[in-house]
Structure formats: C-alpha cells, structure tokens
PDB file of C-alpha atoms in Angstrom:
ATOM      1  CA  MET A  18       5.744  21.846  18.044  1.00  0.00           C
ATOM      2  CA  LYS A  19       7.820  21.956  21.603  1.00  0.00           C
ATOM      3  CA  PHE A  20       4.930  20.862  23.578  1.00  0.00           C
ATOM      4  CA  LEU A  21       4.774  17.505  21.344  1.00  0.00           C
ATOM      5  CA  GLN A  22       8.130  16.564  22.831  1.00  0.00           C
ATOM      6  CA  LYS A  23       6.981  16.384  26.310  1.00  0.00           C
ATOM      7  CA  TRP A  24       4.214  13.965  25.528  1.00  0.00           C
ATOM      8  CA  PRO A  25       4.739  10.241  26.066  1.00  0.00           C
ATOM      9  CA  TYR A  26       5.243   7.825  23.067  1.00  0.00           C
ATOM     10  CA  TRP A  27       2.058   6.179  23.903  1.00  0.00           C
ATOM     11  CA  VAL A  28      -0.142   9.440  23.701  1.00  0.00           C
ATOM     12  CA  ARG A  29       1.796  10.285  20.450  1.00  0.00           C
ATOM     13  CA  GLY A  30       0.618   7.236  18.659  1.00  0.00           C
ATOM     14  CA  GLY A  31      -2.764   7.505  20.217  1.00  0.00           C
ATOM     15  CA  VAL A  32      -3.326  10.996  18.794  1.00  0.00           C
ATOM     16  CA  ILE A  33      -1.839   9.690  15.383  1.00  0.00           C
ATOM     17  CA  GLY A  34      -4.038   6.659  15.516  1.00  0.00           C
ATOM     18  CA  GLY A  35      -7.256   8.451  16.717  1.00  0.00           C
ATOM     19  CA  GLY A  36      -6.503  11.623  14.269  1.00  0.00           C
ATOM     20  CA  GLY A  37      -5.982   9.410  11.324  1.00  0.00           C
ATOM     21  CA  ALA A  38      -9.224   7.892  12.084  1.00  0.00           C
ATOM     22  CA  LEU A  39     -11.242  11.070  12.215  1.00  0.00           C
ATOM     23  CA  LEU A  40      -9.461  12.187   9.334  1.00  0.00           C
ATOM     24  CA  SER A  41     -10.407   8.995   7.325  1.00  0.00           C
ATOM     25  CA  ALA A  42     -13.996   9.249   8.625  1.00  0.00           C
ATOM     26  CA  SER A  43     -14.473  12.704   7.639  1.00  0.00           C
ATOM     27  CA  LEU A  44     -13.075  12.197   3.958  1.00  0.00           C
ATOM     28  CA  THR A  45     -15.302   9.093   3.699  1.00  0.00           C
ATOM     29  CA  ASN A  46     -18.391  10.816   4.583  1.00  0.00           C
ATOM     30  CA  LEU A  47     -17.335  13.681   2.109  1.00  0.00           C
ATOM     31  CA  CYS A  48     -16.630  11.325  -0.447  1.00  0.00           C
ATOM     32  CA  GLU A  49     -20.151   9.752  -0.064  1.00  0.00           C
ATOM     33  CA  ILE A  50     -21.622  13.094  -0.278  1.00  0.00           C
ATOM     34  CA  ILE A  51     -19.650  14.284  -3.392  1.00  0.00           C
ATOM     35  CA  VAL A  52     -19.885  11.056  -5.498  1.00  0.00           C
ATOM     36  CA  LEU A  53     -23.659  10.645  -5.198  1.00  0.00           C
ATOM     37  CA  THR A  54     -25.019   7.760  -7.303  1.00  0.00           C
ATOM     38  CA  PRO A  55     -28.784   7.399  -8.020  1.00  0.00           C
ATOM     39  CA  LYS A  56     -30.388   4.385  -6.528  1.00  0.00           C
ATOM     40  CA  TYR A  57     -27.265   3.393  -4.556  1.00  0.00           C
ATOM     41  CA  THR A  58     -26.695   3.720  -0.930  1.00  0.00           C
ATOM     42  CA  GLY A  59     -23.371   2.148  -0.438  1.00  0.00           C
ATOM     43  CA  LEU A  60     -19.862   3.379  -0.742  1.00  0.00           C
ATOM     44  CA  GLY A  61     -18.440   3.294  -4.311  1.00  0.00           C
ATOM     45  CA  ILE A  62     -14.997   2.234  -5.374  1.00  0.00           C
ATOM     46  CA  GLU A  63     -13.932   5.844  -5.739  1.00  0.00           C
ATOM     47  CA  CYS A  64     -14.229   6.306  -1.937  1.00  0.00           C
ATOM     48  CA  MET A  65     -12.576   2.956  -1.056  1.00  0.00           C
ATOM     49  CA  PRO A  66      -9.129   4.568  -0.054  1.00  0.00           C
ATOM     50  CA  PHE A  67     -10.614   6.858   2.458  1.00  0.00           C
ATOM     51  CA  SER A  68     -12.274   3.681   4.220  1.00  0.00           C
ATOM     52  CA  ILE A  69      -9.451   1.663   4.338  1.00  0.00           C
ATOM     53  CA  PRO A  70      -9.203   1.984   8.392  1.00  0.00           C
ATOM     54  CA  TRP A  71     -12.741   1.133   8.685  1.00  0.00           C
ATOM     55  CA  ILE A  72     -12.775  -2.145   7.155  1.00  0.00           C
ATOM     56  CA  PRO A  73     -12.039  -4.217  10.283  1.00  0.00           C
ATOM     57  CA  PHE A  74     -15.272  -2.408  11.689  1.00  0.00           C
ATOM     58  CA  TRP A  75     -17.787  -3.044   8.873  1.00  0.00           C
ATOM     59  CA  PHE A  76     -19.267  -6.026  10.677  1.00  0.00           C
ATOM     60  CA  ILE A  77     -20.455  -3.518  13.416  1.00  0.00           C
ATOM     61  CA  SER A  78     -22.010  -1.347  10.755  1.00  0.00           C
ATOM     62  CA  GLN A  79     -23.812  -4.342   9.145  1.00  0.00           C
ATOM     63  CA  LEU A  80     -25.884  -4.812  12.215  1.00  0.00           C
ATOM     64  CA  GLN A  81     -27.581  -1.575  11.726  1.00  0.00           C
ATOM     65  CA  THR A  82     -28.032  -1.230  15.373  1.00  0.00           C
ATOM     66  CA  ILE A  83     -25.867   1.771  16.165  1.00  0.00           C
ATOM     67  CA  SER A  84     -25.651   5.458  14.601  1.00  0.00           C
ATOM     68  CA  THR A  85     -22.850   6.466  12.397  1.00  0.00           C
ATOM     69  CA  THR A  86     -21.844   8.934  15.228  1.00  0.00           C
ATOM     70  CA  LEU A  87     -21.495   6.201  17.563  1.00  0.00           C
ATOM     71  CA  TYR A  88     -19.900   3.974  15.026  1.00  0.00           C
ATOM     72  CA  THR A  89     -17.376   6.868  14.429  1.00  0.00           C
ATOM     73  CA  ILE A  90     -16.481   7.611  18.121  1.00  0.00           C
ATOM     74  CA  LEU A  91     -16.095   4.033  18.785  1.00  0.00           C
ATOM     75  CA  GLY A  92     -13.759   3.286  15.843  1.00  0.00           C
ATOM     76  CA  THR A  93     -11.721   6.382  16.728  1.00  0.00           C
ATOM     77  CA  ILE A  94     -11.252   4.962  20.450  1.00  0.00           C
ATOM     78  CA  VAL A  95     -10.063   1.649  19.155  1.00  0.00           C
ATOM     79  CA  TRP A  96      -7.679   3.196  16.764  1.00  0.00           C
ATOM     80  CA  PHE A  97      -6.530   5.526  19.592  1.00  0.00           C
ATOM     81  CA  LEU A  98      -5.877   2.286  21.781  1.00  0.00           C
ATOM     82  CA  ILE A  99      -4.043   0.691  18.635  1.00  0.00           C
ATOM     83  CA  GLY A 100      -1.777   3.531  18.224  1.00  0.00           C
ATOM     84  CA  SER A 101      -1.088   3.958  21.837  1.00  0.00           C
ATOM     85  CA  PHE A 102       0.072   0.327  22.052  1.00  0.00           C
ATOM     86  CA  ILE A 103       2.301   0.770  19.121  1.00  0.00           C
ATOM     87  CA  GLY A 104       3.631   3.763  20.637  1.00  0.00           C
ATOM     88  CA  TYR A 105       4.355   2.118  23.830  1.00  0.00           C
TER      89      TYR A 105
END
C-alpha cells in the first residue's frame, strides 16, 4: 500500500467516499434481489442499512426520469466530491 501514501488527502477522501457509495449501491441491489417479497417493489426494512448513503438522493429517484445506472453514477460522483472536500 505504498502507492497510497503518495496520493493527496483529497484524492484519498474521494476514493473512500466514491468506493463506499459503490459498495453500498452493490449491497443494496444484492439485498433487493435476495430478499424478494411478492407484490412489493420497494426496499424492505432489512435492506435499509445498506441504503443509508443513498437516502439524501431518494428525491431524485422518485422523479422516475433517470435510470438506476445513471442514478448510481451521479450518486457516486457526489459522494466522491463530498469525500474529497472532507479530505481537503
């Protein structure tokens, strides 16, 4: 992990923020697939811990105008920027 010591703090923070967002999105989607409830299309209470980083962005998903992939990309970019700001 010697190469990580050369990265500026803002890049480290951004990678942690963006990586955490991607991990959270992956675990949320996996949980939604595994915990399948008939006649219910939303997240169950058991998937909520994985989706905590996405709560501020739920108003965007309610618009139903963007795809899940674009939603994940935009959210990851925002979390990268937040992590970069904190690292700075």
